[in-house]
mmCIF file of N, CA and C in Angstrom:
data_model
loop_
_atom_site.group_PDB
_atom_site.id
_atom_site.type_symbol
_atom_site.label_atom_id
_atom_site.label_comp_id
_atom_site.label_asym_id
_atom_site.label_seq_id
_atom_site.Cartn_x
_atom_site.Cartn_y
_atom_site.Cartn_z
ATOM 1 N N UNK A 1 -1.038 -102.097 202.432
ATOM 2 C CA UNK A 1 -1.427 -101.916 201.049
ATOM 3 C C UNK A 1 -2.854 -101.402 200.996
ATOM 4 N N UNK A 2 -3.104 -100.388 200.160
ATOM 5 C CA UNK A 2 -4.454 -99.843 200.008
ATOM 6 C C UNK A 2 -4.825 -99.843 198.537
ATOM 7 N N UNK A 3 -6.142 -99.835 198.301
ATOM 8 C CA UNK A 3 -6.648 -99.707 196.945
ATOM 9 C C UNK A 3 -6.540 -98.251 196.514
ATOM 10 N N UNK A 4 -6.787 -97.995 195.222
ATOM 11 C CA UNK A 4 -6.727 -96.628 194.711
ATOM 12 C C UNK A 4 -7.706 -95.718 195.440
ATOM 13 N N UNK A 5 -8.838 -96.272 195.921
ATOM 14 C CA UNK A 5 -9.837 -95.445 196.598
ATOM 15 C C UNK A 5 -9.498 -95.231 198.068
ATOM 16 N N UNK A 6 -8.345 -95.720 198.534
ATOM 17 C CA UNK A 6 -7.911 -95.507 199.905
ATOM 18 C C UNK A 6 -8.359 -96.570 200.886
ATOM 19 N N UNK A 7 -9.156 -97.535 200.438
ATOM 20 C CA UNK A 7 -9.621 -98.584 201.333
ATOM 21 C C UNK A 7 -8.535 -99.632 201.547
ATOM 22 N N UNK A 8 -8.488 -100.166 202.751
ATOM 23 C CA UNK A 8 -7.575 -101.253 203.049
ATOM 24 C C UNK A 8 -8.239 -102.541 202.607
ATOM 25 N N UNK A 9 -7.579 -103.359 201.799
ATOM 26 C CA UNK A 9 -8.224 -104.584 201.336
ATOM 27 C C UNK A 9 -8.429 -105.552 202.494
ATOM 28 N N UNK A 10 -9.527 -106.308 202.415
ATOM 29 C CA UNK A 10 -9.846 -107.307 203.423
ATOM 30 C C UNK A 10 -9.289 -108.642 202.967
ATOM 31 N N UNK A 11 -8.634 -109.348 203.892
ATOM 32 C CA UNK A 11 -8.144 -110.677 203.565
ATOM 33 C C UNK A 11 -9.332 -111.558 203.214
ATOM 34 N N UNK A 12 -9.247 -112.335 202.167
ATOM 35 C CA UNK A 12 -10.373 -113.167 201.786
ATOM 36 C C UNK A 12 -10.656 -114.179 202.889
ATOM 37 N N UNK A 13 -11.931 -114.253 203.284
ATOM 38 C CA UNK A 13 -12.352 -115.180 204.320
ATOM 39 C C UNK A 13 -12.106 -114.684 205.727
ATOM 40 N N UNK A 14 -11.445 -113.546 205.900
ATOM 41 C CA UNK A 14 -11.159 -113.016 207.232
ATOM 42 C C UNK A 14 -11.868 -111.685 207.408
ATOM 43 N N UNK A 15 -12.921 -111.638 208.228
ATOM 44 C CA UNK A 15 -13.607 -110.366 208.422
ATOM 45 C C UNK A 15 -12.706 -109.376 209.158
ATOM 46 N N UNK A 16 -12.880 -108.108 208.862
ATOM 47 C CA UNK A 16 -12.119 -107.056 209.526
ATOM 48 C C UNK A 16 -12.814 -106.703 210.832
ATOM 49 N N UNK A 17 -12.112 -106.771 211.938
ATOM 50 C CA UNK A 17 -12.680 -106.443 213.223
ATOM 51 C C UNK A 17 -12.753 -104.930 213.370
ATOM 52 N N UNK A 18 -13.918 -104.435 213.759
ATOM 53 C CA UNK A 18 -14.087 -103.002 213.965
ATOM 54 C C UNK A 18 -13.465 -102.610 215.301
ATOM 55 N N UNK A 19 -13.010 -101.396 215.391
ATOM 56 C CA UNK A 19 -12.413 -100.872 216.614
ATOM 57 C C UNK A 19 -13.519 -100.552 217.624
ATOM 58 N N UNK A 20 -13.196 -100.664 218.904
ATOM 59 C CA UNK A 20 -14.165 -100.347 219.960
ATOM 60 C C UNK A 20 -14.647 -98.902 219.836
ATOM 61 N N UNK A 21 -13.750 -97.986 219.504
ATOM 62 C CA UNK A 21 -14.139 -96.576 219.386
ATOM 63 C C UNK A 21 -15.175 -96.378 218.278
ATOM 64 N N UNK A 22 -15.126 -97.194 217.243
ATOM 65 C CA UNK A 22 -16.088 -97.120 216.147
ATOM 66 C C UNK A 22 -17.460 -97.643 216.576
ATOM 67 N N UNK A 23 -17.471 -98.614 217.492
ATOM 68 C CA UNK A 23 -18.721 -99.253 217.917
ATOM 69 C C UNK A 23 -19.360 -98.595 219.133
ATOM 70 N N UNK A 24 -18.612 -97.797 219.860
ATOM 71 C CA UNK A 24 -19.168 -97.133 221.043
ATOM 72 C C UNK A 24 -20.329 -96.237 220.625
ATOM 73 N N UNK A 25 -21.340 -96.173 221.483
ATOM 74 C CA UNK A 25 -22.487 -95.314 221.206
ATOM 75 C C UNK A 25 -23.802 -96.007 221.514
ATOM 76 N N UNK A 26 -24.873 -95.476 220.939
ATOM 77 C CA UNK A 26 -26.232 -95.936 221.223
ATOM 78 C C UNK A 26 -26.652 -97.050 220.269
ATOM 79 N N UNK A 27 -27.202 -98.124 220.847
ATOM 80 C CA UNK A 27 -27.616 -99.310 220.100
ATOM 81 C C UNK A 27 -28.966 -99.791 220.596
ATOM 82 N N UNK A 28 -29.631 -100.598 219.786
ATOM 83 C CA UNK A 28 -30.874 -101.258 220.177
ATOM 84 C C UNK A 28 -30.692 -102.753 219.984
ATOM 85 N N UNK A 29 -31.026 -103.512 221.043
ATOM 86 C CA UNK A 29 -31.089 -104.971 220.970
ATOM 87 C C UNK A 29 -32.570 -105.310 220.888
ATOM 88 N N UNK A 30 -32.956 -106.003 219.822
ATOM 89 C CA UNK A 30 -34.377 -106.260 219.575
ATOM 90 C C UNK A 30 -34.630 -107.754 219.409
ATOM 91 N N UNK A 31 -35.650 -108.236 220.110
ATOM 92 C CA UNK A 31 -36.136 -109.608 219.932
ATOM 93 C C UNK A 31 -37.573 -109.509 219.441
ATOM 94 N N UNK A 32 -38.240 -110.647 219.293
ATOM 95 C CA UNK A 32 -39.636 -110.635 218.847
ATOM 96 C C UNK A 32 -40.529 -109.890 219.838
ATOM 97 N N UNK A 33 -40.164 -109.895 221.123
ATOM 98 C CA UNK A 33 -41.022 -109.312 222.158
ATOM 99 C C UNK A 33 -40.447 -108.098 222.870
ATOM 100 N N UNK A 34 -39.187 -107.794 222.660
ATOM 101 C CA UNK A 34 -38.514 -106.770 223.455
ATOM 102 C C UNK A 34 -37.628 -105.898 222.584
ATOM 103 N N UNK A 35 -37.524 -104.642 222.977
ATOM 104 C CA UNK A 35 -36.591 -103.723 222.335
ATOM 105 C C UNK A 35 -35.870 -102.964 223.435
ATOM 106 N N UNK A 36 -34.558 -103.144 223.544
ATOM 107 C CA UNK A 36 -33.760 -102.538 224.615
ATOM 108 C C UNK A 36 -32.802 -101.504 224.042
ATOM 109 N N UNK A 37 -32.901 -100.282 224.524
ATOM 110 C CA UNK A 37 -31.960 -99.237 224.142
ATOM 111 C C UNK A 37 -30.786 -99.280 225.118
ATOM 112 N N UNK A 38 -29.587 -99.464 224.588
ATOM 113 C CA UNK A 38 -28.384 -99.540 225.415
ATOM 114 C C UNK A 38 -27.316 -98.623 224.834
ATOM 115 N N UNK A 39 -26.315 -98.350 225.654
ATOM 116 C CA UNK A 39 -25.157 -97.582 225.200
ATOM 117 C C UNK A 39 -23.919 -98.430 225.412
ATOM 118 N N UNK A 40 -23.118 -98.561 224.377
ATOM 119 C CA UNK A 40 -21.816 -99.208 224.492
ATOM 120 C C UNK A 40 -20.831 -98.110 224.871
ATOM 121 N N UNK A 41 -20.463 -98.080 226.162
ATOM 122 C CA UNK A 41 -19.577 -97.046 226.685
ATOM 123 C C UNK A 41 -18.118 -97.468 226.526
ATOM 124 N N UNK A 42 -17.214 -96.534 226.702
ATOM 125 C CA UNK A 42 -15.787 -96.800 226.575
ATOM 126 C C UNK A 42 -15.111 -96.974 227.933
ATOM 127 N N UNK A 43 -15.885 -97.222 228.976
ATOM 128 C CA UNK A 43 -15.319 -97.508 230.296
ATOM 129 C C UNK A 43 -14.967 -98.988 230.353
ATOM 130 N N UNK A 44 -13.716 -99.286 230.556
ATOM 131 C CA UNK A 44 -13.194 -100.653 230.518
ATOM 132 C C UNK A 44 -13.588 -101.433 231.771
ATOM 133 N N UNK A 45 -13.972 -102.711 231.589
ATOM 134 C CA UNK A 45 -14.194 -103.654 232.686
ATOM 135 C C UNK A 45 -13.193 -104.785 232.472
ATOM 136 N N UNK A 46 -12.076 -104.729 233.160
ATOM 137 C CA UNK A 46 -11.011 -105.709 232.953
ATOM 138 C C UNK A 46 -11.466 -107.141 233.233
ATOM 139 N N UNK A 47 -12.274 -107.339 234.299
ATOM 140 C CA UNK A 47 -12.702 -108.698 234.638
ATOM 141 C C UNK A 47 -13.528 -109.336 233.522
ATOM 142 N N UNK A 48 -14.193 -108.505 232.718
ATOM 143 C CA UNK A 48 -15.013 -109.001 231.608
ATOM 144 C C UNK A 48 -14.268 -108.961 230.280
ATOM 145 N N UNK A 49 -13.073 -108.371 230.281
ATOM 146 C CA UNK A 49 -12.310 -108.189 229.049
ATOM 147 C C UNK A 49 -13.141 -107.448 228.006
ATOM 148 N N UNK A 50 -13.772 -106.351 228.444
ATOM 149 C CA UNK A 50 -14.617 -105.588 227.542
ATOM 150 C C UNK A 50 -14.908 -104.210 228.093
ATOM 151 N N UNK A 51 -15.914 -103.561 227.519
ATOM 152 C CA UNK A 51 -16.318 -102.215 227.880
ATOM 153 C C UNK A 51 -17.741 -102.252 228.428
ATOM 154 N N UNK A 52 -18.075 -101.292 229.245
ATOM 155 C CA UNK A 52 -19.348 -101.228 229.944
ATOM 156 C C UNK A 52 -20.540 -101.096 229.000
ATOM 157 N N UNK A 53 -21.601 -101.850 229.321
ATOM 158 C CA UNK A 53 -22.904 -101.664 228.688
ATOM 159 C C UNK A 53 -23.739 -100.828 229.646
ATOM 160 N N UNK A 54 -24.235 -99.698 229.184
ATOM 161 C CA UNK A 54 -25.131 -98.860 229.974
ATOM 162 C C UNK A 54 -26.550 -99.213 229.542
ATOM 163 N N UNK A 55 -27.333 -99.699 230.513
ATOM 164 C CA UNK A 55 -28.698 -100.170 230.255
ATOM 165 C C UNK A 55 -29.628 -99.527 231.272
ATOM 166 N N UNK A 56 -30.011 -98.248 231.067
ATOM 167 C CA UNK A 56 -30.760 -97.520 232.081
ATOM 168 C C UNK A 56 -32.094 -98.153 232.457
ATOM 169 N N UNK A 57 -32.729 -98.857 231.555
ATOM 170 C CA UNK A 57 -34.033 -99.460 231.848
ATOM 171 C C UNK A 57 -33.908 -100.880 232.396
ATOM 172 N N UNK A 58 -32.693 -101.414 232.460
ATOM 173 C CA UNK A 58 -32.438 -102.805 232.897
ATOM 174 C C UNK A 58 -33.150 -103.815 232.012
ATOM 175 N N UNK A 59 -33.447 -103.427 230.817
ATOM 176 C CA UNK A 59 -34.142 -104.281 229.851
ATOM 177 C C UNK A 59 -33.265 -105.434 229.369
ATOM 178 N N UNK A 60 -31.992 -105.160 229.166
ATOM 179 C CA UNK A 60 -31.089 -106.160 228.600
ATOM 180 C C UNK A 60 -30.964 -107.394 229.488
ATOM 181 N N UNK A 61 -31.119 -107.224 230.800
ATOM 182 C CA UNK A 61 -31.020 -108.357 231.726
ATOM 183 C C UNK A 61 -32.067 -109.432 231.417
ATOM 184 N N UNK A 62 -33.190 -109.044 230.853
ATOM 185 C CA UNK A 62 -34.212 -110.005 230.471
ATOM 186 C C UNK A 62 -33.928 -110.695 229.154
ATOM 187 N N UNK A 63 -33.055 -110.110 228.357
ATOM 188 C CA UNK A 63 -32.720 -110.669 227.043
ATOM 189 C C UNK A 63 -31.423 -111.469 227.103
ATOM 190 N N UNK A 64 -30.407 -110.891 227.717
ATOM 191 C CA UNK A 64 -29.102 -111.539 227.877
ATOM 192 C C UNK A 64 -28.698 -111.402 229.345
ATOM 193 N N UNK A 65 -29.216 -112.281 230.207
ATOM 194 C CA UNK A 65 -28.895 -112.179 231.638
ATOM 195 C C UNK A 65 -27.388 -112.207 231.873
ATOM 196 N N UNK A 66 -26.937 -111.424 232.815
ATOM 197 C CA UNK A 66 -25.539 -111.315 233.250
ATOM 198 C C UNK A 66 -24.656 -110.486 232.337
ATOM 199 N N UNK A 67 -25.175 -109.961 231.235
ATOM 200 C CA UNK A 67 -24.352 -109.151 230.330
ATOM 201 C C UNK A 67 -24.009 -107.825 230.996
ATOM 202 N N UNK A 68 -22.713 -107.567 231.162
ATOM 203 C CA UNK A 68 -22.243 -106.315 231.759
ATOM 204 C C UNK A 68 -21.281 -105.577 230.837
ATOM 205 N N UNK A 69 -20.789 -106.271 229.817
ATOM 206 C CA UNK A 69 -19.765 -105.670 228.948
ATOM 207 C C UNK A 69 -19.987 -106.081 227.501
ATOM 208 N N UNK A 70 -19.370 -105.323 226.621
ATOM 209 C CA UNK A 70 -19.376 -105.621 225.196
ATOM 210 C C UNK A 70 -17.937 -105.577 224.710
ATOM 211 N N UNK A 71 -17.695 -106.252 223.602
ATOM 212 C CA UNK A 71 -16.368 -106.197 222.984
ATOM 213 C C UNK A 71 -16.506 -106.525 221.497
ATOM 214 N N UNK A 72 -15.680 -105.879 220.671
ATOM 215 C CA UNK A 72 -15.682 -106.207 219.246
ATOM 216 C C UNK A 72 -15.065 -107.586 219.030
ATOM 217 N N UNK A 73 -15.547 -108.277 218.028
ATOM 218 C CA UNK A 73 -14.966 -109.547 217.590
ATOM 219 C C UNK A 73 -14.833 -109.478 216.073
ATOM 220 N N UNK A 74 -14.068 -110.365 215.474
ATOM 221 C CA UNK A 74 -13.990 -110.342 214.005
ATOM 222 C C UNK A 74 -15.355 -110.539 213.337
ATOM 223 N N UNK A 75 -16.261 -111.268 214.006
ATOM 224 C CA UNK A 75 -17.581 -111.543 213.442
ATOM 225 C C UNK A 75 -18.575 -110.420 213.683
ATOM 226 N N UNK A 76 -18.385 -109.644 214.770
ATOM 227 C CA UNK A 76 -19.347 -108.610 215.121
ATOM 228 C C UNK A 76 -19.108 -108.058 216.502
ATOM 229 N N UNK A 77 -20.082 -108.277 217.408
ATOM 230 C CA UNK A 77 -20.019 -107.759 218.774
ATOM 231 C C UNK A 77 -20.416 -108.869 219.730
ATOM 232 N N UNK A 78 -19.620 -109.057 220.781
ATOM 233 C CA UNK A 78 -19.940 -110.038 221.817
ATOM 234 C C UNK A 78 -20.407 -109.302 223.060
ATOM 235 N N UNK A 79 -21.411 -109.870 223.732
ATOM 236 C CA UNK A 79 -21.824 -109.394 225.045
ATOM 237 C C UNK A 79 -21.259 -110.376 226.048
ATOM 238 N N UNK A 80 -20.660 -109.845 227.123
ATOM 239 C CA UNK A 80 -19.909 -110.684 228.050
ATOM 240 C C UNK A 80 -20.377 -110.517 229.489
ATOM 241 N N UNK A 81 -20.143 -111.579 230.274
ATOM 242 C CA UNK A 81 -20.394 -111.568 231.711
ATOM 243 C C UNK A 81 -19.155 -111.003 232.413
ATOM 244 N N UNK A 82 -19.301 -110.709 233.699
ATOM 245 C CA UNK A 82 -18.192 -110.147 234.477
ATOM 246 C C UNK A 82 -16.998 -111.092 234.542
ATOM 247 N N UNK A 83 -17.218 -112.389 234.335
ATOM 248 C CA UNK A 83 -16.123 -113.363 234.391
ATOM 249 C C UNK A 83 -15.556 -113.707 233.008
ATOM 250 N N UNK A 84 -15.797 -112.851 232.015
ATOM 251 C CA UNK A 84 -15.274 -112.962 230.646
ATOM 252 C C UNK A 84 -16.032 -113.929 229.737
ATOM 253 N N UNK A 85 -17.033 -114.638 230.248
ATOM 254 C CA UNK A 85 -17.790 -115.545 229.381
ATOM 255 C C UNK A 85 -18.522 -114.746 228.312
ATOM 256 N N UNK A 86 -18.482 -115.242 227.088
ATOM 257 C CA UNK A 86 -19.272 -114.640 226.025
ATOM 258 C C UNK A 86 -20.683 -115.189 226.149
ATOM 259 N N UNK A 87 -21.646 -114.297 226.330
ATOM 260 C CA UNK A 87 -23.037 -114.693 226.521
ATOM 261 C C UNK A 87 -23.824 -114.650 225.221
ATOM 262 N N UNK A 88 -23.461 -113.740 224.340
ATOM 263 C CA UNK A 88 -24.130 -113.605 223.042
ATOM 264 C C UNK A 88 -23.121 -113.069 222.044
ATOM 265 N N UNK A 89 -23.158 -113.607 220.844
ATOM 266 C CA UNK A 89 -22.292 -113.131 219.774
ATOM 267 C C UNK A 89 -23.171 -112.652 218.627
ATOM 268 N N UNK A 90 -23.178 -111.358 218.434
ATOM 269 C CA UNK A 90 -23.936 -110.752 217.340
ATOM 270 C C UNK A 90 -23.026 -110.701 216.110
ATOM 271 N N UNK A 91 -23.417 -111.384 215.058
ATOM 272 C CA UNK A 91 -22.629 -111.449 213.817
ATOM 273 C C UNK A 91 -23.218 -110.483 212.796
ATOM 274 N N UNK A 92 -22.331 -109.724 212.154
ATOM 275 C CA UNK A 92 -22.773 -108.744 211.160
ATOM 276 C C UNK A 92 -23.445 -109.439 209.992
ATOM 277 N N UNK A 93 -24.561 -108.864 209.548
ATOM 278 C CA UNK A 93 -25.192 -109.295 208.304
ATOM 279 C C UNK A 93 -24.413 -108.658 207.162
ATOM 280 N N UNK A 94 -24.717 -109.054 205.963
ATOM 281 C CA UNK A 94 -23.964 -108.596 204.788
ATOM 282 C C UNK A 94 -23.836 -107.076 204.722
ATOM 283 N N UNK A 95 -24.877 -106.341 205.103
ATOM 284 C CA UNK A 95 -24.853 -104.878 205.025
ATOM 285 C C UNK A 95 -23.855 -104.264 206.009
ATOM 286 N N UNK A 96 -23.561 -104.983 207.094
ATOM 287 C CA UNK A 96 -22.666 -104.454 208.118
ATOM 288 C C UNK A 96 -23.331 -103.465 209.054
ATOM 289 N N UNK A 97 -24.627 -103.209 208.865
ATOM 290 C CA UNK A 97 -25.334 -102.250 209.705
ATOM 291 C C UNK A 97 -26.139 -102.936 210.808
ATOM 292 N N UNK A 98 -26.458 -104.199 210.623
ATOM 293 C CA UNK A 98 -27.256 -104.968 211.582
ATOM 294 C C UNK A 98 -26.505 -106.251 211.889
ATOM 295 N N UNK A 99 -26.570 -106.660 213.150
ATOM 296 C CA UNK A 99 -25.967 -107.926 213.560
ATOM 297 C C UNK A 99 -27.054 -108.787 214.203
ATOM 298 N N UNK A 100 -26.937 -110.099 214.071
ATOM 299 C CA UNK A 100 -27.918 -111.010 214.651
ATOM 300 C C UNK A 100 -27.222 -112.015 215.562
ATOM 301 N N UNK A 101 -27.994 -112.499 216.553
ATOM 302 C CA UNK A 101 -27.489 -113.514 217.481
ATOM 303 C C UNK A 101 -28.606 -114.493 217.782
ATOM 304 N N UNK A 102 -28.248 -115.764 217.915
ATOM 305 C CA UNK A 102 -29.197 -116.787 218.344
ATOM 306 C C UNK A 102 -29.138 -116.845 219.864
ATOM 307 N N UNK A 103 -30.268 -116.565 220.505
ATOM 308 C CA UNK A 103 -30.366 -116.587 221.960
ATOM 309 C C UNK A 103 -31.341 -117.686 222.372
ATOM 310 N N UNK A 104 -31.307 -118.096 223.628
ATOM 311 C CA UNK A 104 -32.234 -119.148 224.068
ATOM 312 C C UNK A 104 -33.703 -118.829 223.770
ATOM 313 N N UNK A 105 -34.090 -117.557 223.814
ATOM 314 C CA UNK A 105 -35.475 -117.175 223.547
ATOM 315 C C UNK A 105 -35.773 -116.893 222.086
ATOM 316 N N UNK A 106 -34.808 -117.072 221.199
ATOM 317 C CA UNK A 106 -34.992 -116.787 219.774
ATOM 318 C C UNK A 106 -33.901 -115.868 219.258
ATOM 319 N N UNK A 107 -34.100 -115.371 218.076
ATOM 320 C CA UNK A 107 -33.116 -114.511 217.428
ATOM 321 C C UNK A 107 -33.239 -113.079 217.924
ATOM 322 N N UNK A 108 -32.107 -112.425 218.085
ATOM 323 C CA UNK A 108 -32.065 -111.005 218.449
ATOM 324 C C UNK A 108 -31.250 -110.258 217.402
ATOM 325 N N UNK A 109 -31.566 -108.999 217.210
ATOM 326 C CA UNK A 109 -30.796 -108.146 216.307
ATOM 327 C C UNK A 109 -30.189 -106.994 217.106
ATOM 328 N N UNK A 110 -29.119 -106.471 216.565
ATOM 329 C CA UNK A 110 -28.415 -105.332 217.151
ATOM 330 C C UNK A 110 -28.235 -104.305 216.051
ATOM 331 N N UNK A 111 -28.702 -103.092 216.298
ATOM 332 C CA UNK A 111 -28.467 -102.013 215.321
ATOM 333 C C UNK A 111 -28.272 -100.701 216.044
ATOM 334 N N UNK A 112 -27.525 -99.829 215.396
ATOM 335 C CA UNK A 112 -27.213 -98.511 215.956
ATOM 336 C C UNK A 112 -28.427 -97.601 215.827
ATOM 337 N N UNK A 113 -28.586 -96.736 216.844
ATOM 338 C CA UNK A 113 -29.696 -95.772 216.767
ATOM 339 C C UNK A 113 -29.166 -94.396 216.435
#
């Protein structure tokens, strides 16, 4: 069922999970002290149940140690370890353009570049 404007209605109380293809691309993970430019690639890592995180500067290892993969969730984006553990869950803010996660070192944000 769609609305007159072509949008698919969202079930009340149930966030719509974005597709991996929609989330793939360039992102920034930012904390109070660090800003890491990463790419959410579409190369699958089965052991992590997710897709590869490309982190050319190795910056992300200091923010979310062991993160090798990303995956969409109904709440936002999860960063995962090679053994499928979810290490960080970035939840979309109301705008849907920025996601936040509580990490041991404080709050981090995720936004597309």
